[in-house]
Amino acid sequence: MAKHPKSLSTVLSGACDGEVKIWNLTKRQCIRTIQAHEGFVRGMCARFCGTSFFTVGDDKTVKQWKMESPEFGEEEEPIHTILGKTVFTGIDHHWKEPVFATCGHQVDIWDEQRTSPKCSLTWGFDSISSVKFNPIETYLLGSCASDRNIVLYDMRKSTPLKKVILNMRTNTLCWNPMEAFIFTAANEDYNLYTFDMRFLESPVMVHMDHMSAVLDVDYSPTGKEFVSASFDKSIRIFPVDKGHSREVYHTKRMQHVITVKWTSDNKYILCGSDEMNIRLWKANASEKLGVLAPREKAAMNYNQKLKEKFQFHPQIRRIAQHRHLPKSIYCQIKEQRIMREARRRKELNRRKHSKPGSVPFVAERKKHIVAVVK
């Protein structure tokens, strides 16, 4: 999926049959369908001005399309088509310049006017699953490769800056739109890791709540929260500075959630899942939609303050934290808790029966990092 940079009501989605659809969220209908690629649509992004968008697919092509529908009698044709040598797995557009980056066998940076890349960046030989431009320091970009690396690049130097190797593969990453050096990575080991790019030795925070691989992550425009999509058929909202989610969304029909986006007005969350549906959720589940009367607004603010004041009272805390979960996730959480406790007990026993200092304490944040290469 991709968001329109200027219009709140427009959302783009690409599917496994090569179709791209443009949706109007206020009318809740599809306003345009394009047969863009043969095979999967692997990545999409809109141009920063909102006049066109780019798609990449399994047919080794990058295509640029107009955002407006064609005139009556006009053919639905791409503005440009670039034929690559290998399959592209992701694309992202620069936030200010007519430049975009694709990833696949390597990270390529393209000028919109040229059919060959300006520069190609590679570090190690493996397939790269996603690439993202930094929205603030726009010359920085990050990528995730299937050899468990997260690599940071600087477009001005045309060389990679540094990389961090984790225990398991990272599926995608997202930059914080408010703090230039913070990014969050969605990992195969059920966790999300928030890193400060200046100190990659240990993550700022480990977010642990999902019960299966995390497939996508997207920040809210305020930079205070992010939403993650997982293979466990649920999406969760995490505060940036907390290790556990404040909200979990799921339905009986929703299958593995592949992609997720937070709308630019900070009100809604969009998710696309395996059973070919896009769902629209409220970012704040109990929020009332529509126009609020002044007394209604004052009452809601007062209630919110009361909740904050008494948040540590046991009964209020229980009500605030309770979430209904599907039976499969509930059982997995119990199982994971038992496994974690067993690991902790085993480590304590080893430390107790070993020579003092031979079994060091390792912080939870450092357990998942293998190495940092500069």
mmCIF file of C-alpha atoms in Angstrom:
data_model
loop_
_atom_site.group_PDB
_atom_site.id
_atom_site.type_symbol
_atom_site.label_atom_id
_atom_site.label_comp_id
_atom_site.label_asym_id
_atom_site.label_seq_id
_atom_site.Cartn_x
_atom_site.Cartn_y
_atom_site.Cartn_z
ATOM 1 C CA MET A 1 0.000 0.000 0.000
ATOM 2 C CA ALA A 2 0.979 3.643 -0.434
ATOM 3 C CA LYS A 3 -0.396 6.917 0.925
ATOM 4 C CA HIS A 4 -1.105 10.007 -1.183
ATOM 5 C CA PRO A 5 1.186 12.794 0.123
ATOM 6 C CA LYS A 6 -1.384 15.601 -0.383
ATOM 7 C CA SER A 7 -4.832 13.952 -0.200
ATOM 8 C CA LEU A 8 -6.052 12.274 3.012
ATOM 9 C CA SER A 9 -8.856 10.393 1.277
ATOM 10 C CA THR A 10 -6.698 8.704 -1.416
ATOM 11 C CA VAL A 11 -4.938 5.384 -0.850
ATOM 12 C CA LEU A 12 -3.147 3.146 -3.384
ATOM 13 C CA SER A 13 -2.929 -0.623 -3.128
ATOM 14 C CA GLY A 14 -1.210 -3.308 -5.181
ATOM 15 C CA ALA A 15 -2.023 -7.018 -5.204
ATOM 16 C CA CYS A 16 -0.513 -10.390 -6.081
ATOM 17 C CA ASP A 17 -2.336 -10.514 -9.450
ATOM 18 C CA GLY A 18 -0.486 -7.386 -10.658
ATOM 19 C CA GLU A 19 -3.492 -5.082 -10.175
ATOM 20 C CA VAL A 20 -3.190 -1.608 -8.679
ATOM 21 C CA LYS A 21 -6.279 0.055 -7.221
ATOM 22 C CA ILE A 22 -6.822 3.667 -6.162
ATOM 23 C CA TRP A 23 -9.352 4.053 -3.344
ATOM 24 C CA ASN A 24 -11.438 6.973 -2.130
ATOM 25 C CA LEU A 25 -11.762 6.516 1.638
ATOM 26 C CA THR A 26 -14.569 9.039 2.167
ATOM 27 C CA LYS A 27 -16.794 7.319 -0.426
ATOM 28 C CA ARG A 28 -15.403 3.871 0.521
ATOM 29 C CA GLN A 29 -15.036 2.798 -3.080
ATOM 30 C CA CYS A 30 -12.397 2.003 -5.687
ATOM 31 C CA ILE A 31 -12.119 4.876 -8.171
ATOM 32 C CA ARG A 32 -9.607 3.305 -10.576
ATOM 33 C CA THR A 33 -8.089 -0.085 -11.394
ATOM 34 C CA ILE A 34 -4.876 -0.590 -13.394
ATOM 35 C CA GLN A 35 -3.405 -3.888 -14.603
ATOM 36 C CA ALA A 36 0.133 -2.730 -13.815
ATOM 37 C CA HIS A 37 2.342 -5.846 -13.786
ATOM 38 C CA GLU A 38 2.500 -9.511 -14.671
ATOM 39 C CA GLY A 39 2.855 -11.352 -11.372
ATOM 40 C CA PHE A 40 3.080 -9.748 -7.950
ATOM 41 C CA VAL A 41 3.203 -6.001 -7.287
ATOM 42 C CA ARG A 42 6.218 -5.908 -4.950
ATOM 43 C CA GLY A 43 6.323 -2.241 -4.006
ATOM 44 C CA MET A 44 4.593 1.124 -4.434
ATOM 45 C CA CYS A 45 5.313 4.728 -3.572
ATOM 46 C CA ALA A 46 3.801 8.108 -4.449
ATOM 47 C CA ARG A 47 5.839 11.057 -5.727
ATOM 48 C CA PHE A 48 6.331 13.814 -3.107
ATOM 49 C CA CYS A 49 4.124 16.255 -5.099
ATOM 50 C CA GLY A 50 1.290 13.715 -5.492
ATOM 51 C CA THR A 51 1.018 13.971 -9.314
ATOM 52 C CA SER A 52 2.199 10.422 -10.031
ATOM 53 C CA PHE A 53 3.175 7.146 -8.381
ATOM 54 C CA PHE A 54 5.650 4.309 -9.002
ATOM 55 C CA THR A 55 5.156 0.538 -8.894
ATOM 56 C CA VAL A 56 7.601 -2.372 -9.110
ATOM 57 C CA GLY A 57 6.741 -5.992 -9.815
ATOM 58 C CA ASP A 58 7.919 -9.515 -10.521
ATOM 59 C CA ASP A 59 8.226 -8.704 -14.244
ATOM 60 C CA LYS A 60 11.502 -6.786 -13.510
ATOM 61 C CA THR A 61 9.951 -3.401 -14.382
ATOM 62 C CA VAL A 62 9.555 -0.042 -12.635
ATOM 63 C CA LYS A 63 6.512 1.878 -13.916
ATOM 64 C CA GLN A 64 5.449 5.466 -13.316
ATOM 65 C CA TRP A 65 1.704 6.213 -13.523
ATOM 66 C CA LYS A 66 -0.365 9.397 -13.470
ATOM 67 C CA MET A 67 -2.431 9.909 -10.313
ATOM 68 C CA GLU A 68 -5.368 11.315 -12.338
ATOM 69 C CA SER A 69 -7.601 9.009 -14.352
ATOM 70 C CA PRO A 70 -7.054 9.080 -18.137
ATOM 71 C CA GLU A 71 -9.367 11.243 -20.284
ATOM 72 C CA PHE A 72 -12.345 9.685 -22.068
ATOM 73 C CA GLY A 73 -11.072 7.468 -24.902
ATOM 74 C CA GLU A 74 -7.469 7.667 -23.691
ATOM 75 C CA GLU A 75 -5.506 4.450 -23.045
ATOM 76 C CA GLU A 76 -4.366 3.528 -19.512
ATOM 77 C CA GLU A 77 -0.600 3.714 -20.130
ATOM 78 C CA PRO A 78 2.369 4.303 -17.783
ATOM 79 C CA ILE A 79 4.303 7.580 -18.184
ATOM 80 C CA HIS A 80 7.648 5.724 -18.019
ATOM 81 C CA THR A 81 8.700 2.084 -17.901
ATOM 82 C CA ILE A 82 12.173 1.019 -16.813
ATOM 83 C CA LEU A 83 13.260 -2.553 -17.485
ATOM 84 C CA GLY A 84 15.698 -3.901 -14.871
ATOM 85 C CA LYS A 85 18.048 -6.870 -14.942
ATOM 86 C CA THR A 86 16.718 -8.530 -11.762
ATOM 87 C CA VAL A 87 13.428 -8.626 -9.830
ATOM 88 C CA PHE A 88 12.758 -5.523 -7.717
ATOM 89 C CA THR A 89 11.419 -6.203 -4.218
ATOM 90 C CA GLY A 90 10.775 -2.660 -2.992
ATOM 91 C CA ILE A 91 10.724 1.031 -3.921
ATOM 92 C CA ASP A 92 10.710 4.360 -2.083
ATOM 93 C CA HIS A 93 10.705 7.958 -3.326
ATOM 94 C CA HIS A 94 12.882 10.817 -2.077
ATOM 95 C CA TRP A 95 10.895 13.348 0.021
ATOM 96 C CA LYS A 96 12.056 16.465 -1.860
ATOM 97 C CA GLU A 97 13.824 15.611 -5.132
ATOM 98 C CA PRO A 98 12.900 13.686 -8.334
ATOM 99 C CA VAL A 99 14.916 10.649 -7.155
ATOM 100 C CA PHE A 100 13.756 7.199 -6.100
ATOM 101 C CA ALA A 101 15.444 4.061 -4.761
ATOM 102 C CA THR A 102 14.689 0.433 -5.608
ATOM 103 C CA CYS A 103 15.971 -2.719 -3.964
ATOM 104 C CA GLY A 104 16.380 -6.324 -5.040
ATOM 105 C CA HIS A 105 19.808 -7.786 -5.673
ATOM 106 C CA GLN A 106 21.239 -4.372 -4.651
ATOM 107 C CA VAL A 107 20.025 -0.861 -3.780
ATOM 108 C CA ASP A 108 19.763 1.309 -6.917
ATOM 109 C CA ILE A 109 19.215 5.078 -6.852
ATOM 110 C CA TRP A 110 17.476 6.410 -9.962
ATOM 111 C CA ASP A 111 16.872 9.817 -11.462
ATOM 112 C CA GLU A 112 13.314 10.072 -12.828
ATOM 113 C CA GLN A 113 14.595 11.252 -16.231
ATOM 114 C CA ARG A 114 17.050 8.373 -16.784
ATOM 115 C CA THR A 115 16.618 4.690 -17.564
ATOM 116 C CA SER A 116 19.803 3.572 -15.800
ATOM 117 C CA PRO A 117 20.556 4.042 -12.079
ATOM 118 C CA LYS A 118 22.623 7.018 -10.884
ATOM 119 C CA CYS A 119 24.438 4.715 -8.471
ATOM 120 C CA SER A 120 24.216 1.185 -7.120
ATOM 121 C CA LEU A 121 24.942 0.422 -3.477
ATOM 122 C CA THR A 122 25.824 -3.038 -2.204
ATOM 123 C CA TRP A 123 27.390 -4.523 0.930
ATOM 124 C CA GLY A 124 27.413 -8.317 1.048
ATOM 125 C CA PHE A 125 25.594 -10.423 -1.530
ATOM 126 C CA ASP A 126 21.993 -11.123 -0.720
ATOM 127 C CA SER A 127 18.455 -10.108 -1.644
ATOM 128 C CA ILE A 128 17.288 -6.843 -0.073
ATOM 129 C CA SER A 129 13.640 -6.844 0.970
ATOM 130 C CA SER A 130 12.915 -3.170 1.628
ATOM 131 C CA VAL A 131 14.454 0.296 1.296
ATOM 132 C CA LYS A 132 13.278 3.521 3.009
ATOM 133 C CA PHE A 133 14.328 7.181 2.707
ATOM 134 C CA ASN A 134 14.649 9.236 5.876
ATOM 135 C CA PRO A 135 11.867 11.890 5.882
ATOM 136 C CA ILE A 136 14.015 14.514 7.700
ATOM 137 C CA GLU A 137 17.639 13.911 6.665
ATOM 138 C CA THR A 138 16.463 13.111 3.151
ATOM 139 C CA TYR A 139 19.834 11.920 1.798
ATOM 140 C CA LEU A 140 19.903 9.006 4.284
ATOM 141 C CA LEU A 141 18.300 5.667 3.498
ATOM 142 C CA GLY A 142 18.089 2.305 5.217
ATOM 143 C CA SER A 143 17.585 -1.201 3.834
ATOM 144 C CA CYS A 144 16.913 -4.703 5.192
ATOM 145 C CA ALA A 145 18.559 -7.760 3.634
ATOM 146 C CA SER A 146 17.788 -11.454 4.023
ATOM 147 C CA ASP A 147 21.261 -12.122 5.501
ATOM 148 C CA ARG A 148 19.924 -10.510 8.739
ATOM 149 C CA ASN A 149 21.493 -7.094 8.063
ATOM 150 C CA ILE A 150 20.090 -3.597 8.434
ATOM 151 C CA VAL A 151 22.319 -1.340 6.288
ATOM 152 C CA LEU A 152 22.365 2.487 6.347
ATOM 153 C CA TYR A 153 23.472 4.455 3.265
ATOM 154 C CA ASP A 154 24.320 8.072 2.533
ATOM 155 C CA MET A 155 23.241 9.165 -0.942
ATOM 156 C CA ARG A 156 25.899 11.924 -1.120
ATOM 157 C CA LYS A 157 28.821 9.541 -0.544
ATOM 158 C CA SER A 158 27.410 6.688 -2.704
ATOM 159 C CA THR A 159 28.751 4.163 -0.202
ATOM 160 C CA PRO A 160 27.128 2.289 2.690
ATOM 161 C CA LEU A 161 27.686 3.905 6.120
ATOM 162 C CA LYS A 162 27.290 1.032 8.588
ATOM 163 C CA LYS A 163 25.295 -2.089 9.220
ATOM 164 C CA VAL A 164 23.936 -3.975 12.205
ATOM 165 C CA ILE A 165 23.496 -7.772 12.128
ATOM 166 C CA LEU A 166 20.656 -9.238 14.200
ATOM 167 C CA ASN A 167 19.914 -12.824 15.252
ATOM 168 C CA MET A 168 17.080 -13.144 12.728
ATOM 169 C CA ARG A 169 16.021 -11.468 9.508
ATOM 170 C CA THR A 170 14.428 -8.000 9.471
ATOM 171 C CA ASN A 171 11.450 -7.714 7.112
ATOM 172 C CA THR A 172 11.146 -3.936 6.894
ATOM 173 C CA LEU A 173 12.003 -0.720 8.712
ATOM 174 C CA CYS A 174 10.385 2.689 9.171
ATOM 175 C CA TRP A 175 11.993 6.020 10.097
ATOM 176 C CA ASN A 176 10.523 8.217 12.815
ATOM 177 C CA PRO A 177 9.073 11.323 11.062
ATOM 178 C CA MET A 178 9.923 13.573 14.034
ATOM 179 C CA GLU A 179 13.396 12.356 15.107
ATOM 180 C CA ALA A 180 15.831 12.021 12.215
ATOM 181 C CA PHE A 181 18.069 9.344 13.750
ATOM 182 C CA ILE A 182 15.417 6.954 15.164
ATOM 183 C CA PHE A 183 14.080 3.996 13.168
ATOM 184 C CA THR A 184 12.091 0.861 14.019
ATOM 185 C CA ALA A 185 12.762 -2.540 12.456
ATOM 186 C CA ALA A 186 10.187 -5.361 12.154
ATOM 187 C CA ASN A 187 11.871 -8.692 12.779
ATOM 188 C CA GLU A 188 11.200 -12.405 12.178
ATOM 189 C CA ASP A 189 11.771 -13.199 15.882
ATOM 190 C CA TYR A 190 8.325 -11.726 16.788
ATOM 191 C CA ASN A 191 9.891 -8.471 18.076
ATOM 192 C CA LEU A 192 10.335 -4.908 16.883
ATOM 193 C CA TYR A 193 13.550 -3.006 17.585
ATOM 194 C CA THR A 194 13.788 0.780 17.846
ATOM 195 C CA PHE A 195 17.352 1.892 17.059
ATOM 196 C CA ASP A 196 19.233 5.157 17.316
ATOM 197 C CA MET A 197 21.355 5.159 14.145
ATOM 198 C CA ARG A 198 24.255 6.800 16.024
ATOM 199 C CA PHE A 199 24.483 3.929 18.560
ATOM 200 C CA LEU A 200 23.639 0.660 16.856
ATOM 201 C CA GLU A 201 25.365 -1.486 19.513
ATOM 202 C CA SER A 202 22.056 -1.934 21.342
ATOM 203 C CA PRO A 203 18.485 -0.926 20.456
ATOM 204 C CA VAL A 204 16.787 1.914 22.332
ATOM 205 C CA MET A 205 13.783 -0.345 22.967
ATOM 206 C CA VAL A 206 12.672 -3.919 22.259
ATOM 207 C CA HIS A 207 8.918 -4.183 21.618
ATOM 208 C CA MET A 208 7.688 -7.691 22.438
ATOM 209 C CA ASP A 209 4.024 -8.677 22.053
ATOM 210 C CA HIS A 210 3.490 -10.372 18.702
ATOM 211 C CA MET A 211 3.254 -14.158 18.516
ATOM 212 C CA SER A 212 4.646 -14.542 14.998
ATOM 213 C CA ALA A 213 6.915 -12.776 12.486
ATOM 214 C CA VAL A 214 6.325 -9.014 12.167
ATOM 215 C CA LEU A 215 5.819 -8.194 8.481
ATOM 216 C CA ASP A 216 5.327 -4.420 8.382
ATOM 217 C CA VAL A 217 5.616 -1.292 10.525
ATOM 218 C CA ASP A 218 4.556 2.342 10.057
ATOM 219 C CA TYR A 219 4.919 5.440 12.255
ATOM 220 C CA SER A 220 2.148 7.860 13.198
ATOM 221 C CA PRO A 221 2.751 11.405 11.867
ATOM 222 C CA THR A 222 3.365 12.598 15.468
ATOM 223 C CA GLY A 223 6.288 10.135 15.836
ATOM 224 C CA LYS A 224 5.037 9.057 19.296
ATOM 225 C CA GLU A 225 3.556 5.696 18.249
ATOM 226 C CA PHE A 226 3.837 3.121 15.508
ATOM 227 C CA VAL A 227 1.648 0.319 14.217
ATOM 228 C CA SER A 228 2.896 -3.152 13.324
ATOM 229 C CA ALA A 229 1.383 -5.944 11.205
ATOM 230 C CA SER A 230 2.112 -9.562 11.917
ATOM 231 C CA PHE A 231 1.798 -13.095 10.583
ATOM 232 C CA ASP A 232 -0.261 -13.898 13.718
ATOM 233 C CA LYS A 233 -3.327 -12.221 12.075
ATOM 234 C CA SER A 234 -3.315 -9.135 14.294
ATOM 235 C CA ILE A 235 -2.065 -5.558 14.252
ATOM 236 C CA ARG A 236 -0.723 -3.778 17.340
ATOM 237 C CA ILE A 237 -0.101 -0.151 18.285
ATOM 238 C CA PHE A 238 3.052 0.486 20.326
ATOM 239 C CA PRO A 239 4.139 3.717 22.045
ATOM 240 C CA VAL A 240 7.754 4.400 20.962
ATOM 241 C CA ASP A 241 9.080 4.331 24.540
ATOM 242 C CA LYS A 242 7.181 1.251 25.784
ATOM 243 C CA GLY A 243 8.034 -2.420 25.351
ATOM 244 C CA HIS A 244 4.402 -3.581 25.159
ATOM 245 C CA SER A 245 1.523 -2.587 22.904
ATOM 246 C CA ARG A 246 -1.304 -0.330 24.052
ATOM 247 C CA GLU A 247 -3.805 -1.785 21.570
ATOM 248 C CA VAL A 248 -4.384 -4.936 19.527
ATOM 249 C CA TYR A 249 -6.809 -5.227 16.580
ATOM 250 C CA HIS A 250 -8.060 -8.480 15.045
ATOM 251 C CA THR A 251 -11.157 -9.963 13.392
ATOM 252 C CA LYS A 252 -12.173 -13.568 12.770
ATOM 253 C CA ARG A 253 -11.848 -13.190 9.004
ATOM 254 C CA MET A 254 -8.547 -11.311 8.911
ATOM 255 C CA GLN A 255 -5.655 -13.571 7.857
ATOM 256 C CA HIS A 256 -1.888 -12.833 7.896
ATOM 257 C CA VAL A 257 -1.517 -9.045 7.766
ATOM 258 C CA ILE A 258 1.019 -8.135 5.088
ATOM 259 C CA THR A 259 0.995 -4.339 5.046
ATOM 260 C CA VAL A 260 -0.067 -1.509 7.343
ATOM 261 C CA LYS A 261 -0.215 2.307 7.057
ATOM 262 C CA TRP A 262 -1.025 5.119 9.494
ATOM 263 C CA THR A 263 -2.988 7.947 7.804
ATOM 264 C CA SER A 264 -1.459 11.421 7.684
ATOM 265 C CA ASP A 265 -4.124 12.983 9.955
ATOM 266 C CA ASN A 266 -3.193 10.591 12.818
ATOM 267 C CA LYS A 267 -6.808 9.325 13.040
ATOM 268 C CA TYR A 268 -6.915 5.994 11.195
ATOM 269 C CA ILE A 269 -4.910 2.875 10.446
ATOM 270 C CA LEU A 270 -5.145 0.916 7.179
ATOM 271 C CA CYS A 271 -4.132 -2.712 6.900
ATOM 272 C CA GLY A 272 -4.023 -5.134 3.973
ATOM 273 C CA SER A 273 -4.196 -8.861 4.601
ATOM 274 C CA ASP A 274 -3.985 -12.240 2.883
ATOM 275 C CA GLU A 275 -7.698 -12.638 2.245
ATOM 276 C CA MET A 276 -7.622 -9.659 -0.176
ATOM 277 C CA ASN A 277 -9.238 -7.016 2.037
ATOM 278 C CA ILE A 278 -8.115 -3.568 3.143
ATOM 279 C CA ARG A 279 -9.435 -2.643 6.575
ATOM 280 C CA LEU A 280 -9.745 0.808 8.107
ATOM 281 C CA TRP A 281 -9.352 1.055 11.906
ATOM 282 C CA LYS A 282 -9.541 3.960 14.344
ATOM 283 C CA ALA A 283 -6.122 4.821 15.800
ATOM 284 C CA ASN A 284 -7.836 5.448 19.133
ATOM 285 C CA ALA A 285 -10.394 2.645 19.468
ATOM 286 C CA SER A 286 -12.820 4.399 21.857
ATOM 287 C CA GLU A 287 -12.761 7.768 20.062
ATOM 288 C CA LYS A 288 -16.111 9.086 18.859
ATOM 289 C CA LEU A 289 -16.224 10.030 15.182
ATOM 290 C CA GLY A 290 -18.004 13.110 13.889
ATOM 291 C CA VAL A 291 -18.594 16.553 15.397
ATOM 292 C CA LEU A 292 -18.369 16.790 19.193
ATOM 293 C CA ALA A 293 -20.420 19.251 21.236
ATOM 294 C CA PRO A 294 -18.329 21.470 23.572
ATOM 295 C CA ARG A 295 -19.775 19.799 26.696
ATOM 296 C CA GLU A 296 -19.111 16.356 25.202
ATOM 297 C CA LYS A 297 -15.504 17.320 24.480
ATOM 298 C CA ALA A 298 -15.023 18.718 27.996
ATOM 299 C CA ALA A 299 -16.483 15.540 29.545
ATOM 300 C CA MET A 300 -14.147 13.330 27.449
ATOM 301 C CA ASN A 301 -11.099 15.390 28.459
ATOM 302 C CA TYR A 302 -12.136 15.218 32.131
ATOM 303 C CA ASN A 303 -12.605 11.422 31.921
ATOM 304 C CA GLN A 304 -9.199 11.067 30.267
ATOM 305 C CA LYS A 305 -7.554 13.037 33.078
ATOM 306 C CA LEU A 306 -9.293 10.851 35.666
ATOM 307 C CA LYS A 307 -7.977 7.712 33.921
ATOM 308 C CA GLU A 308 -4.451 9.153 33.923
ATOM 309 C CA LYS A 309 -4.679 10.156 37.598
ATOM 310 C CA PHE A 310 -5.815 6.725 38.807
ATOM 311 C CA GLN A 311 -3.995 4.595 36.195
ATOM 312 C CA PHE A 312 -2.033 2.639 38.831
ATOM 313 C CA HIS A 313 -5.091 1.668 40.891
ATOM 314 C CA PRO A 314 -5.315 -2.164 40.554
ATOM 315 C CA GLN A 315 -8.940 -2.342 39.331
ATOM 316 C CA ILE A 316 -8.617 0.566 36.900
ATOM 317 C CA ARG A 317 -5.328 -0.810 35.626
ATOM 318 C CA ARG A 318 -6.961 -4.201 35.010
ATOM 319 C CA ILE A 319 -9.814 -2.611 33.019
ATOM 320 C CA ALA A 320 -7.420 -0.414 31.012
ATOM 321 C CA GLN A 321 -5.096 -3.291 30.145
ATOM 322 C CA HIS A 322 -7.692 -5.971 29.365
ATOM 323 C CA ARG A 323 -7.968 -6.894 25.666
ATOM 324 C CA HIS A 324 -10.006 -9.675 24.149
ATOM 325 C CA LEU A 325 -7.643 -11.912 22.142
ATOM 326 C CA PRO A 326 -8.252 -14.801 19.736
ATOM 327 C CA LYS A 327 -7.826 -18.179 21.429
ATOM 328 C CA SER A 328 -4.763 -19.072 19.322
ATOM 329 C CA ILE A 329 -2.886 -15.888 20.341
ATOM 330 C CA TYR A 330 -3.995 -16.236 23.984
ATOM 331 C CA CYS A 331 -2.647 -19.809 24.163
ATOM 332 C CA GLN A 332 0.614 -18.817 22.439
ATOM 333 C CA ILE A 333 1.146 -15.970 24.943
ATOM 334 C CA LYS A 334 0.774 -18.415 27.847
ATOM 335 C CA GLU A 335 3.196 -20.823 26.159
ATOM 336 C CA GLN A 336 5.766 -18.072 25.486
ATOM 337 C CA ARG A 337 5.532 -16.950 29.125
ATOM 338 C CA ILE A 338 6.323 -20.478 30.329
ATOM 339 C CA MET A 339 9.264 -20.743 27.883
ATOM 340 C CA ARG A 340 10.673 -17.359 28.945
ATOM 341 C CA GLU A 341 10.432 -18.304 32.609
ATOM 342 C CA ALA A 342 12.179 -21.647 31.922
ATOM 343 C CA ARG A 343 15.038 -19.869 30.100
ATOM 344 C CA ARG A 344 15.411 -17.389 32.969
ATOM 345 C CA ARG A 345 15.445 -20.195 35.557
ATOM 346 C CA LYS A 346 18.031 -22.162 33.560
ATOM 347 C CA GLU A 347 20.307 -19.113 33.360
ATOM 348 C CA LEU A 348 19.986 -18.490 37.114
ATOM 349 C CA ASN A 349 20.894 -22.112 37.845
ATOM 350 C CA ARG A 350 23.908 -21.978 35.517
ATOM 351 C CA ARG A 351 25.117 -18.787 37.183
ATOM 352 C CA LYS A 352 24.580 -20.273 40.647
ATOM 353 C CA HIS A 353 26.589 -23.432 39.907
ATOM 354 C CA SER A 354 29.395 -21.808 37.881
ATOM 355 C CA LYS A 355 32.563 -20.013 38.817
ATOM 356 C CA PRO A 356 31.741 -16.388 39.813
ATOM 357 C CA GLY A 357 31.831 -14.123 36.745
ATOM 358 C CA SER A 358 31.950 -16.949 34.172
ATOM 359 C CA VAL A 359 28.245 -16.530 33.217
ATOM 360 C CA PRO A 360 27.861 -12.769 32.684
ATOM 361 C CA PHE A 361 24.571 -10.850 32.821
ATOM 362 C CA VAL A 362 23.445 -9.884 29.296
ATOM 363 C CA ALA A 363 20.810 -7.156 28.996
ATOM 364 C CA GLU A 364 17.677 -8.065 26.999
ATOM 365 C CA ARG A 365 18.480 -5.294 24.514
ATOM 366 C CA LYS A 366 21.921 -6.704 23.713
ATOM 367 C CA LYS A 367 20.858 -10.361 23.372
ATOM 368 C CA HIS A 368 19.529 -9.919 19.829
ATOM 369 C CA ILE A 369 22.489 -8.032 18.285
ATOM 370 C CA VAL A 370 25.201 -10.141 16.637
ATOM 371 C CA ALA A 371 27.548 -7.393 15.390
ATOM 372 C CA VAL A 372 27.832 -3.812 14.186
ATOM 373 C CA VAL A 373 30.060 -3.244 11.126
ATOM 374 C CA LYS A 374 31.241 0.252 10.125
#
